[in-house]
Coordinates of C-alpha atoms and ligand atoms in Angstrom, one line a residue:
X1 CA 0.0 0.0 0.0
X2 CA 1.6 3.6 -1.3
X3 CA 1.8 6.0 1.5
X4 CA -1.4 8.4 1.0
X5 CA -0.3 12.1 -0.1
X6 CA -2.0 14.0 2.3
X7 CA 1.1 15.3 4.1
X8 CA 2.7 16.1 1.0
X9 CA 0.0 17.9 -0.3
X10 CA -0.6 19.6 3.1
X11 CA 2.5 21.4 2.2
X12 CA 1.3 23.3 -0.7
X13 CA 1.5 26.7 -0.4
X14 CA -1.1 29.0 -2.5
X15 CA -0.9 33.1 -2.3
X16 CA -4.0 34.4 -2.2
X17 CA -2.4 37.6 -3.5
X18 CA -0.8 36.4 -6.3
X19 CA -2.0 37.2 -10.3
X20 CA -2.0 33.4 -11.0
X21 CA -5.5 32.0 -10.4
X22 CA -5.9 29.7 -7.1
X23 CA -6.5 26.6 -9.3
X24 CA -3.2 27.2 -11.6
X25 CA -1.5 27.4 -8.3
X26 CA -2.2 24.1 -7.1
X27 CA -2.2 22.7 -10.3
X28 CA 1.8 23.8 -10.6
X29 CA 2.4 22.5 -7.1
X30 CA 1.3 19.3 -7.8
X31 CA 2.7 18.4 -11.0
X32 CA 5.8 20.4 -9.7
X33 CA 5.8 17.2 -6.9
X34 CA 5.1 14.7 -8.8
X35 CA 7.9 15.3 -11.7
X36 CA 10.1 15.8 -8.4
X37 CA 9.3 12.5 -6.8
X38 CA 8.0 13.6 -3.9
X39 CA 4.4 12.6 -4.8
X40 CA 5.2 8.7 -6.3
X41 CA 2.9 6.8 -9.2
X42 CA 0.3 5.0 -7.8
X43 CA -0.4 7.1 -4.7
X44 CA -4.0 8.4 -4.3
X45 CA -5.1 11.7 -3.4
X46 CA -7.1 12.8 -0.6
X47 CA -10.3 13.6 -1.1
X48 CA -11.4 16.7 -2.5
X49 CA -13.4 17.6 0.2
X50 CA -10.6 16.5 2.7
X51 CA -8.1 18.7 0.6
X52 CA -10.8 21.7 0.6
X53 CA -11.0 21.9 3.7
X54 CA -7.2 21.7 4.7
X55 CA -6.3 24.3 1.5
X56 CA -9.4 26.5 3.1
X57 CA -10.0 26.1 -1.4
X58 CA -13.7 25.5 -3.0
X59 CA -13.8 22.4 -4.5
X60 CA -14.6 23.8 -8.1
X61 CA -11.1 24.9 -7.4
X62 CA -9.6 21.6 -7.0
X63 CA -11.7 20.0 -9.3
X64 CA -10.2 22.4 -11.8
X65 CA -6.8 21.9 -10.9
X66 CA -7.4 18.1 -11.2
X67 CA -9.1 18.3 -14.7
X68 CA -5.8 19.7 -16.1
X69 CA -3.8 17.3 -14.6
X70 CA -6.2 14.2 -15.3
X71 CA -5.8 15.8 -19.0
X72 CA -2.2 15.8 -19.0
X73 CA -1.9 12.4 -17.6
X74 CA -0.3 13.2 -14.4
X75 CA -3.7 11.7 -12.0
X76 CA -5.8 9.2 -13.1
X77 CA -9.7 8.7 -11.7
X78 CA -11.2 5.6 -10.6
X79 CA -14.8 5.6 -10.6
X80 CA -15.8 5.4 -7.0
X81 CA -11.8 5.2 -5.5
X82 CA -10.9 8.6 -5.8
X83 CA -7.8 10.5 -7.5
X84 CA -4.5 8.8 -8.2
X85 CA -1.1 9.6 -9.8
X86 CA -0.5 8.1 -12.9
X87 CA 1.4 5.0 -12.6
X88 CA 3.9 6.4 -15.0
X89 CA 5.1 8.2 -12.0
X90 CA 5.9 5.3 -10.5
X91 CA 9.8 5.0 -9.2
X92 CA 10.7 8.1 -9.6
X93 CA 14.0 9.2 -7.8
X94 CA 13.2 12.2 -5.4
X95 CA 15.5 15.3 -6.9
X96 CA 17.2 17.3 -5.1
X97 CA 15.3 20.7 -4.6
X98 CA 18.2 22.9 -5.1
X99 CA 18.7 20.6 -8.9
X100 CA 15.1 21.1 -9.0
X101 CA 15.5 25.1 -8.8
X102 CA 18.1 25.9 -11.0
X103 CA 18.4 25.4 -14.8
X104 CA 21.2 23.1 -15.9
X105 CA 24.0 25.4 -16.6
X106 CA 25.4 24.9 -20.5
X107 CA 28.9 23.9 -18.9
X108 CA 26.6 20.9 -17.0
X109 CA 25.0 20.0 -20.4
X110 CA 27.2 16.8 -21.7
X111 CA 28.5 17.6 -25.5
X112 CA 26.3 14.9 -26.6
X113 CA 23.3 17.0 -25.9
X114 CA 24.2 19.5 -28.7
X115 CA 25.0 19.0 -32.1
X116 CA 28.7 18.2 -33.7
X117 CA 27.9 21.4 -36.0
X118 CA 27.9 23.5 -32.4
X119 CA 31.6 22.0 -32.0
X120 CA 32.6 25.4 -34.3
X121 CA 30.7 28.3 -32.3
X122 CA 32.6 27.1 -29.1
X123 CA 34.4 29.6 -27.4
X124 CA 33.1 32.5 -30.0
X125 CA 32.9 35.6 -27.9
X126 CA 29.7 37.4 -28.5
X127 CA 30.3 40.4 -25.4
X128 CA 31.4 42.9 -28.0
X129 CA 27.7 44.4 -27.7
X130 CA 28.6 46.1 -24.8
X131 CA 28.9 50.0 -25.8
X132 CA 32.2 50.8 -26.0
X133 CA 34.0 51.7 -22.7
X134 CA 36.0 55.2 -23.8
X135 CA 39.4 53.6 -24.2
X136 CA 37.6 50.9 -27.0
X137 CA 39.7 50.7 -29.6
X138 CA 37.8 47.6 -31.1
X139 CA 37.5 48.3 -34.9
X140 CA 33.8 47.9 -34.6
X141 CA 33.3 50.6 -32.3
X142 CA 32.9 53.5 -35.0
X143 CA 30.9 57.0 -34.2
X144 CA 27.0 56.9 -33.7
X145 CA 26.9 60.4 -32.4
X146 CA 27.5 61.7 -35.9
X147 CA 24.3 59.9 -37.9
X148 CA 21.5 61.8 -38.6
X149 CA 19.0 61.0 -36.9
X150 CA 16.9 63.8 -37.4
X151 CA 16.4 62.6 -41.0
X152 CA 16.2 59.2 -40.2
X153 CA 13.5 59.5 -37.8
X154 CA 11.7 61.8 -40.7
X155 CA 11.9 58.9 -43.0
X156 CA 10.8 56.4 -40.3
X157 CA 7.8 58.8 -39.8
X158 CA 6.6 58.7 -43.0
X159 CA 6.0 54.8 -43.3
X160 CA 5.2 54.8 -40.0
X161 CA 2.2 58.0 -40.7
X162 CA 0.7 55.3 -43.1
X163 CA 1.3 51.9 -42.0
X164 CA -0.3 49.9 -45.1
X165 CA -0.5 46.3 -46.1
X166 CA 2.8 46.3 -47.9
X167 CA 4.7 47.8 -44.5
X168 CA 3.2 45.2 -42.4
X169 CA 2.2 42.0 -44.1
X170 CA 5.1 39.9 -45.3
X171 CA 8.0 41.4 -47.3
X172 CA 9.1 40.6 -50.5
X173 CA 11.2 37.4 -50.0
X174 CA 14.0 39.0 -51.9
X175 CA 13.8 42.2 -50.6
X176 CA 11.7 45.3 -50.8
X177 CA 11.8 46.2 -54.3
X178 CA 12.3 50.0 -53.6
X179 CA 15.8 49.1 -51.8
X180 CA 17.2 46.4 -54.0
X181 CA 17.2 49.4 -56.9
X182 CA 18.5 52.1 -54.8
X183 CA 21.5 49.4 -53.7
X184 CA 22.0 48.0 -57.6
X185 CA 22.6 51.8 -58.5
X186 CA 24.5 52.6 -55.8
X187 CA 26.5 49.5 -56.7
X188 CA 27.0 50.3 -60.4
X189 CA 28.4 53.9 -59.6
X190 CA 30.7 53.3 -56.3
X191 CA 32.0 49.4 -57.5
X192 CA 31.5 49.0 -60.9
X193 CA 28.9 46.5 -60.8
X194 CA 26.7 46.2 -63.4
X195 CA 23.1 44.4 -62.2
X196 CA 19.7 45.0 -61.8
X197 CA 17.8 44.8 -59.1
X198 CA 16.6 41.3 -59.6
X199 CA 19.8 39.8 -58.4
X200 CA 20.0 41.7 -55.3
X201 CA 18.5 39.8 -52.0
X202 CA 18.7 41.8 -49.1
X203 CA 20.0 40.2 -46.0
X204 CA 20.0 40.6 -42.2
X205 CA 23.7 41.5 -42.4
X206 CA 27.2 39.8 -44.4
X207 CA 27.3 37.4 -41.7
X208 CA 23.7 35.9 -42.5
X209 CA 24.8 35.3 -46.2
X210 CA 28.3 33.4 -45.2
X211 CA 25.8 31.0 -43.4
X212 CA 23.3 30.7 -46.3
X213 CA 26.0 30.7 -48.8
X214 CA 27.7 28.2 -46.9
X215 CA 24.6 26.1 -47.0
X216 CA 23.9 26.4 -50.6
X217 CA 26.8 26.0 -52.3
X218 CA 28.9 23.2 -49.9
X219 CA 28.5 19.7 -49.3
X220 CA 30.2 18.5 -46.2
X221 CA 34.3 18.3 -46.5
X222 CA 34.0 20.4 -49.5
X223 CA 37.6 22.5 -49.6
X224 CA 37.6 26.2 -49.3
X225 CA 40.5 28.8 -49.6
X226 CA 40.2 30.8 -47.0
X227 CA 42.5 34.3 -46.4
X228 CA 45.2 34.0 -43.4
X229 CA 44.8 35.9 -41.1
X230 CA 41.4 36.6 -42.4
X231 CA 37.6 37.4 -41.2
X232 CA 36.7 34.6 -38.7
X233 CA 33.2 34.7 -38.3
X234 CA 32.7 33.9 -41.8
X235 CA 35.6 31.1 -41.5
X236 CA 33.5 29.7 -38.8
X237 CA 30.5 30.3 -40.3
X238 CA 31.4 28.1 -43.8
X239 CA 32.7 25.4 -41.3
X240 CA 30.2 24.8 -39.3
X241 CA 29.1 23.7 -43.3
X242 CA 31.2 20.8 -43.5
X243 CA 34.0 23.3 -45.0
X244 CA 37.3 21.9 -44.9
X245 CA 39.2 25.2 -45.0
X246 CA 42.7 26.0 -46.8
X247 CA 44.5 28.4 -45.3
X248 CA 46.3 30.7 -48.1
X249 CA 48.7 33.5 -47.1
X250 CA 48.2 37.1 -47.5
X251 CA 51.3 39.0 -49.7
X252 CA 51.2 42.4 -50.9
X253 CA 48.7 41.7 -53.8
X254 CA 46.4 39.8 -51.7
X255 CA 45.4 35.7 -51.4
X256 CA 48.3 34.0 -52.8
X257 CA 46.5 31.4 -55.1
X258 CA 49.7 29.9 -56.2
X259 CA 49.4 28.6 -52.6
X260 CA 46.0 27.3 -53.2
X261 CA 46.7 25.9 -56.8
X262 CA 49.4 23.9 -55.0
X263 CA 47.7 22.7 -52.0
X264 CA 44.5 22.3 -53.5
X265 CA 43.4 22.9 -56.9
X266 CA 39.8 21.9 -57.0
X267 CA 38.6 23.8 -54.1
X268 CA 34.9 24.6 -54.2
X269 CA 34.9 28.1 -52.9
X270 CA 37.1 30.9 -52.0
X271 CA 35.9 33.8 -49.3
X272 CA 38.1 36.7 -49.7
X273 CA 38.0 40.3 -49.0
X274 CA 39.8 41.7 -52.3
X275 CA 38.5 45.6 -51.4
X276 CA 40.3 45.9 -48.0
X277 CA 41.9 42.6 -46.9
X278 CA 40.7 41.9 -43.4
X279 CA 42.5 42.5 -41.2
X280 CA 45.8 43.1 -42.8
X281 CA 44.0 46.4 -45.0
X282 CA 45.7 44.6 -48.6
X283 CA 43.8 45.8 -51.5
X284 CA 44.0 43.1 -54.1
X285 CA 45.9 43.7 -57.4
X286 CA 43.9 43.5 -60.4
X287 CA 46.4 41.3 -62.0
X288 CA 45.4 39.1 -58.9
X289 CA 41.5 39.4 -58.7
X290 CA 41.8 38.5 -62.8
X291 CA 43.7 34.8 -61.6
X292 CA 41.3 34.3 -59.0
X293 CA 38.4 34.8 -61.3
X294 CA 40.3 32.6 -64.1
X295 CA 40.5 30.0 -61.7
X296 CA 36.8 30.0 -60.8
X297 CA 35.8 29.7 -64.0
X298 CA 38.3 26.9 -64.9
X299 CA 37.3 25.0 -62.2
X300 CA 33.5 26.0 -61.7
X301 CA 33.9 27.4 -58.1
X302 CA 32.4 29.9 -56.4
X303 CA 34.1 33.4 -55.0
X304 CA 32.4 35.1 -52.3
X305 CA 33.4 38.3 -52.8
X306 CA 33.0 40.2 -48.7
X307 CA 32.7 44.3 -49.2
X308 CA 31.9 45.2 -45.8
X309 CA 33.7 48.8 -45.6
X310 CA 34.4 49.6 -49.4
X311 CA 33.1 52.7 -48.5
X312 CA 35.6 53.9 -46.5
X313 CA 38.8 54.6 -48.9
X314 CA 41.2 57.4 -48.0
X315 CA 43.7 57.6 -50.7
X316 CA 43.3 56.1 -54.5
X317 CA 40.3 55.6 -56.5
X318 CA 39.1 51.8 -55.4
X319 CA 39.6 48.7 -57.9
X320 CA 36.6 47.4 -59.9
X321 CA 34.7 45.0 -57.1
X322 CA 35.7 41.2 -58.4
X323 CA 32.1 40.8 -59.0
X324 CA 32.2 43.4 -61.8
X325 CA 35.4 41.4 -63.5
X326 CA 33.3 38.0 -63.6
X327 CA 32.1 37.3 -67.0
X328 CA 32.0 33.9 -65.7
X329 CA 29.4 34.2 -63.4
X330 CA 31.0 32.9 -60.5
X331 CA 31.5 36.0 -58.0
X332 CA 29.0 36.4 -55.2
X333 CA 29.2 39.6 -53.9
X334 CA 28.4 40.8 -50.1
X335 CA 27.1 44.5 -49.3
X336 CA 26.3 45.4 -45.8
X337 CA 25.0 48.5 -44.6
X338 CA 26.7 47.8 -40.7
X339 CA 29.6 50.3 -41.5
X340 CA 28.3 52.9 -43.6
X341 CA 24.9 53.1 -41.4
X342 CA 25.2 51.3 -38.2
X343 CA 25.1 47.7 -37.5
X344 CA 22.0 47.2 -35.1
X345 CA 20.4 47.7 -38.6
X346 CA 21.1 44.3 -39.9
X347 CA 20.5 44.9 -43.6
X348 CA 23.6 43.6 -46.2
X349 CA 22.7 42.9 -49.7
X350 CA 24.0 40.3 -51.7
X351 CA 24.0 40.4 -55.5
X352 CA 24.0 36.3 -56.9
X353 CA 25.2 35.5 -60.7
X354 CA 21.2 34.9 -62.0
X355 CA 21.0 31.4 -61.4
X356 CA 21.4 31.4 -57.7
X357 CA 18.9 34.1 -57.1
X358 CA 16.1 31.4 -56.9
X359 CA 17.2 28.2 -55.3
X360 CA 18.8 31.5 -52.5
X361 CA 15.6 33.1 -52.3
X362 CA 14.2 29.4 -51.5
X363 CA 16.5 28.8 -48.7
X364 CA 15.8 32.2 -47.3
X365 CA 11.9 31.1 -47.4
X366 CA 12.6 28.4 -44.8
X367 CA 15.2 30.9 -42.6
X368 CA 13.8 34.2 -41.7
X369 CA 12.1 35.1 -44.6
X370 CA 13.3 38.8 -45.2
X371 CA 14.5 41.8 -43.3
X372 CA 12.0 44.4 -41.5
X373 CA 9.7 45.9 -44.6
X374 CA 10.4 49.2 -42.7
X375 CA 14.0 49.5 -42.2
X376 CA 14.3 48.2 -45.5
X377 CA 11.5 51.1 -46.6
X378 CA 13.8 53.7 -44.8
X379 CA 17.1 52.7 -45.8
X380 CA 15.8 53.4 -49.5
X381 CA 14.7 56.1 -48.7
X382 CA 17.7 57.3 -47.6
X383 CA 19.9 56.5 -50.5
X384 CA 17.3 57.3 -53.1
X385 CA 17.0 61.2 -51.3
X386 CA 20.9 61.5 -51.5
X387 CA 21.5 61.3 -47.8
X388 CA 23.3 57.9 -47.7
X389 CA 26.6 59.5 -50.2
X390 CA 26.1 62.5 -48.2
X391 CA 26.6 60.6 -44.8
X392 CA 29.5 58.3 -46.3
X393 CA 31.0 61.0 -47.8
X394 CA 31.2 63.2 -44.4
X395 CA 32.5 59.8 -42.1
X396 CA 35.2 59.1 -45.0
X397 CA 36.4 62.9 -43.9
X398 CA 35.8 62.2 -40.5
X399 CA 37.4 58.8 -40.1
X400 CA 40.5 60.1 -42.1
X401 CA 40.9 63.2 -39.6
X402 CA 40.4 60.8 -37.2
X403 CA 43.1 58.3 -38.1
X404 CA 45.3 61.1 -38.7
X405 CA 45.3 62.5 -34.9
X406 CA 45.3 58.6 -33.6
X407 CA 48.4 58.2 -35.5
X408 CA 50.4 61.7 -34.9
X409 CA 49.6 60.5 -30.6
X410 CA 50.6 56.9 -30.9
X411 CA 53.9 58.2 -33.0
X412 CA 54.7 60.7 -30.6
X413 CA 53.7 58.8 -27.1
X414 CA 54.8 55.1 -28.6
X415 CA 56.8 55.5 -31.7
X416 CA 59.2 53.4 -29.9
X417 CA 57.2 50.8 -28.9
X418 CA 54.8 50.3 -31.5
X419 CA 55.4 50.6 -35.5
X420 CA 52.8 51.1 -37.8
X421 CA 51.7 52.9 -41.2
X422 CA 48.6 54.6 -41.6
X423 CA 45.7 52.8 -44.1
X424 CA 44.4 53.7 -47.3
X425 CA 41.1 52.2 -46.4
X426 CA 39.5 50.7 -43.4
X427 CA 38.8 51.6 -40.0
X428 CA 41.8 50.5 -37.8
X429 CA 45.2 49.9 -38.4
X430 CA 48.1 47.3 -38.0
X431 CA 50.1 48.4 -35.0
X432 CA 53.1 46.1 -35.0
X433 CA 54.2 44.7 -31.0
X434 CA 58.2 44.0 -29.7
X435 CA 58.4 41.1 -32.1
X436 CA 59.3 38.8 -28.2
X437 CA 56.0 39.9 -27.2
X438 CA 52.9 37.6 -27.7
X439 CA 50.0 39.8 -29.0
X440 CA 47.0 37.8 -27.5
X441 CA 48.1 38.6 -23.9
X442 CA 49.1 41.7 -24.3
X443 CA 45.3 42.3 -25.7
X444 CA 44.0 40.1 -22.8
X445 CA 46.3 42.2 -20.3
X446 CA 45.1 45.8 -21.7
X447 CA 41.8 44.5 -22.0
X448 CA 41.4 44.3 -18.0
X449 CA 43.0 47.7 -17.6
X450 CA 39.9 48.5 -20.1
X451 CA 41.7 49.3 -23.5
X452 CA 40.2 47.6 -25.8
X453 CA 42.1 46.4 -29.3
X454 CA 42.3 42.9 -31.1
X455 CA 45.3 40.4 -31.1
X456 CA 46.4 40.4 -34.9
X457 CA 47.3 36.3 -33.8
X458 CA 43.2 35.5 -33.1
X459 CA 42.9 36.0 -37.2
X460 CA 45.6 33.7 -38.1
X461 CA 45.2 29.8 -38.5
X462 CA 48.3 28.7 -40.2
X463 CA 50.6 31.2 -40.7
X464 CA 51.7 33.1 -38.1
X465 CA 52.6 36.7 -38.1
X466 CA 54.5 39.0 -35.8
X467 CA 52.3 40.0 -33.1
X468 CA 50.4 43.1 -33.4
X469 CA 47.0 44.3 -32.1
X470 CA 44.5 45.9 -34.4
X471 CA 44.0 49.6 -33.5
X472 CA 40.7 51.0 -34.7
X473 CA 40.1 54.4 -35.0
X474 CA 37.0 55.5 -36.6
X475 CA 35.5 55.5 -32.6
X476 CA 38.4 58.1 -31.0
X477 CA 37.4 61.3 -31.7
X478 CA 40.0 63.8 -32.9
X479 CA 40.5 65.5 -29.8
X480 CA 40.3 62.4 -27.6
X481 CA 42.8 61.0 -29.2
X482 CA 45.6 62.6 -27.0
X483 CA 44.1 61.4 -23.7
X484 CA 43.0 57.7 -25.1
X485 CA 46.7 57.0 -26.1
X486 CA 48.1 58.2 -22.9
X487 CA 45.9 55.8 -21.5
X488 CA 47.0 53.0 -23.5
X489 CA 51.0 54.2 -22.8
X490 CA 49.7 54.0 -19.0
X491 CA 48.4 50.8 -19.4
X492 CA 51.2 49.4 -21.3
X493 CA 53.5 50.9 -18.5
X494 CA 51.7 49.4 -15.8
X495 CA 51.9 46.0 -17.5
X496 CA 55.5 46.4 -17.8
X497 CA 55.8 46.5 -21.6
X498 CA 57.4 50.2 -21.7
X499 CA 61.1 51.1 -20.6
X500 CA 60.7 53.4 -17.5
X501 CA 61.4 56.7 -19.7
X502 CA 58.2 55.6 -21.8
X503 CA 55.6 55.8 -18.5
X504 CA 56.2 59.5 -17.2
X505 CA 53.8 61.5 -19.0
Ligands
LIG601 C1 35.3 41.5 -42.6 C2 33.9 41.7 -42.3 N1 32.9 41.4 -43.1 C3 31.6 41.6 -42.9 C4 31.3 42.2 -41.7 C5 29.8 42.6 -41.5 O1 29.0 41.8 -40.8 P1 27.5 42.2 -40.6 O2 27.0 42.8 -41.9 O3 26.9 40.9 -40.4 O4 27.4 43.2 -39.5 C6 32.2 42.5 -40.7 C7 31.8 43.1 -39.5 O5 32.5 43.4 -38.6 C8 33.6 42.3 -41.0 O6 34.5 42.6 -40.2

């Protein structure tokens, strides 16, 4: 004979204050004992009257409660022998009630609970949301406080003033219409690409179309040349596919593909960033992007061409995008709007050779569908009315000013210690370490004095570089500048890293 439950039940607690109705209450208590144990299979109820008067409930109350768990197979009535728990519940271990309180932690879950595929995001830091302490030199820390906002909110008015069915309902799958034109012009005059709007799919960002790139063109251990050092969210991205990855060096034209011809001819795909290598700031040669394209097309592979900050080009007029070289049809090329706006926007663009708009557009269908119809509707707006050339143009000023009084204070406060030269496009620059020195502590060290910067060494897989720490610059403000690299110097004297002379300020 089970022992009856009426002790265990006489410890149910209900608040009579509380939002959650009475019967709810006791409904969660129960079923919160039994999956616990403490409440076994088998094991009848007390009455309801008996538990109405001891819970001071009506018995429409527990009745209720009951229902829903007779429903959900936790009790089980027998005509004329009252209320049991399922037998189900029979055996059950009692759990310990501090288990019972807390989630399992991830560390606690066992690898086999998650997929292989989840094997390539460990250890991906995703903390660089925070807003920028004001020592952040992280390249992705640009300036907010400079974007209009007065128009954007004007544009965001207007669609917002007259919400209709097209702002509201489902998007165009590929894109709004209004946007993909505005980007295939803008496009055609700032990259040389000739398209129309049809093969433009707007994105939630570059990184979204690595993945669906990565999904649509590879099959598992599929090769791919990859750039090293190079951008490693899309490496990660591409081999969470199945991508085996080749690593090819960087030299002063850009991807060495005599590397990758020699290592691996037939790869399937190549990810490169031809307009400003990242991170080394390369720009490919044209004699170079014209044997990468060869080699596509001799060997049907695909290129995925990433643009993410052609915009920003101090000095020489940029090189035709590879995309607008392909005759061959193989270039994919990746826009996104996360530099030259801001990148809690998540739009990017890509623009597919024809015959991958479709089976693209399909997989998109079965992802997330398309972007917000009205940041998409305001973003066009904002390039069709002029403002987006007049806003790139005014942060290309403002971002070369910038890097100009970032360089002047780190020559004159750490010429010694640091050696760099300033970029012809980009947002942050190179600044070579003590070649003894090993760049990823040296980040990790600054990093808890709250400087911010990026170990050159995290980008590399297979060739490694002297150590250096990617300074951006686009965030420092010119006349910050001064006291930002005097904190940095501090820092670096603190840590030890600066003969003595080097600390007095
Ligand atoms: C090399 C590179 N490509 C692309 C991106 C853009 O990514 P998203 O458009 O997803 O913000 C970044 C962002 O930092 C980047 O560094």
């Amino acid at each position: 004979m089970k022992p009856p439950a009426g002790l265990l039940l006489s410890s149910i607690e209900l608040d009579r204050a509380n939002a959650i109705p009475l019967y709810r209450q006791l409904y969660l208590q129960i079923r919160k004992q039994i999956l616990g144990g403490r409440i076994q299979g088998g094991v009848r109820l007390p009455s309801t009257r008996t538990l109405s008067k001891e819970l001071a409930l009506s018995r429409i109350t527990i009745l209720n409660a009951f229902d829903q768990l007779i429903a959900e197979g936790f009790l089980a009535s027998r005509t004329g022998a009252g209320t049991y728990v399922g037998t189900e519940w029979e055996g059950r271990v009692l759990a310990d009630a501090d288990a019972q309180r807390q989630p399992p932690r991830l560390s606690d879950l066992s690898q086999s609970m998650l997929s292989l595929r989840s094997n390539h995001f460990q250890g991906v830091s995703y903390a660089d949301w925070a807003p920028g302490s004001p020592t952040s030199f992280l390249p992705s820390h640009s300036t907010y406080e400079t974007f209009p906002q007065h128009i954007w909110r004007r544009l965001m008015n207007r669609h917002l003033h007259t919400p209709s069915k097209a702002m509201l309902g489902y998007g165009e799958l590929q894109g709004l219409q209004a946007l993909r034109q505005a980007i295939a012009e803008y496009v055609f005059d700032a990259r040389g690409i000739d398209c129309d709007a049809g093969q433009v799919v707007i994105i939630s960002g570059a990184q979204q179309a690595f993945n669906l790139l990565g999904m649509l063109l590879l099959n598992p251990q599929d090769s791919v040349w990859m750039e090293d050092p190079g951008h490693i969210a899309a490496r990660i991205a591409l081999q969470a596919q199945g991508a085996v990855v080749v690593p090819l060096r960087i030299d002063d034209q850009g991807i060495d593909i005599q590397q990758g011809l020699a290592q691996c001819p037939d790869a399937r795909l190549v990810f490169t960033t031809p307009s400003r290598q990242h991170p080394l700031g390369v720009t490919m040669s044209h004699a170079r992007r014209q044997e990468l394209i060869d080699w596509a097309a001799r060997n049907q592979s695909w290129v995925i061409e990433d643009d993410c900050d052609g915009e920003f080009r101090y000095h020489g007029r940029p090189l035709p995008a590879l995309y607008a070289m392909d005759q061959w049809a193989r270039v994919i090329h990746v826009g996104t709007f996360s530099k030259a706006l801001f990148p809690s926007l998540r739009l990017g663009y890509v623009i597919l050779p024809q015959a991958l708009v479709e089976p693209f557009c399909t997989l998109r269908a079965v992802m997330d569908r398309s972007p917000p119809t009205l940041l998409q509707a305001v973003t066009a707006d904002f390039m069709r009315e002029g403002h987006f050339l007049g806003h790139v143009r005014r942060m290309r000023t403002l971002y070369q000013a910038r890097q100009q009084a970032l360089v002047e204070q780190l020559r004159q406060q750490l010429g010694d210690f640091l050696s760099f030269t300033p970029v012809d496009a980009g947002m942050h620059l190179i600044a070579w370490l003590p070649p003894q020195l090993d760049d990823s502590t040296v980040a990790r060290e600054l990093a808890r004095h709250n400087i911010h910067t990026y170990a050159l060494s995290d980008y590399c897989m297979a060739h490694a570089l002297p150590p250096a720490l990617l300074i951006g610059f686009a965030g420092t403000p010119e006349h910050q500048a001064r006291e930002r690299v005097e904190a940095l110097a501090r820092a670096l004297g603190e840590l030890g890293y600066l003969p003595a002379r080097q600390v007095v300020l």
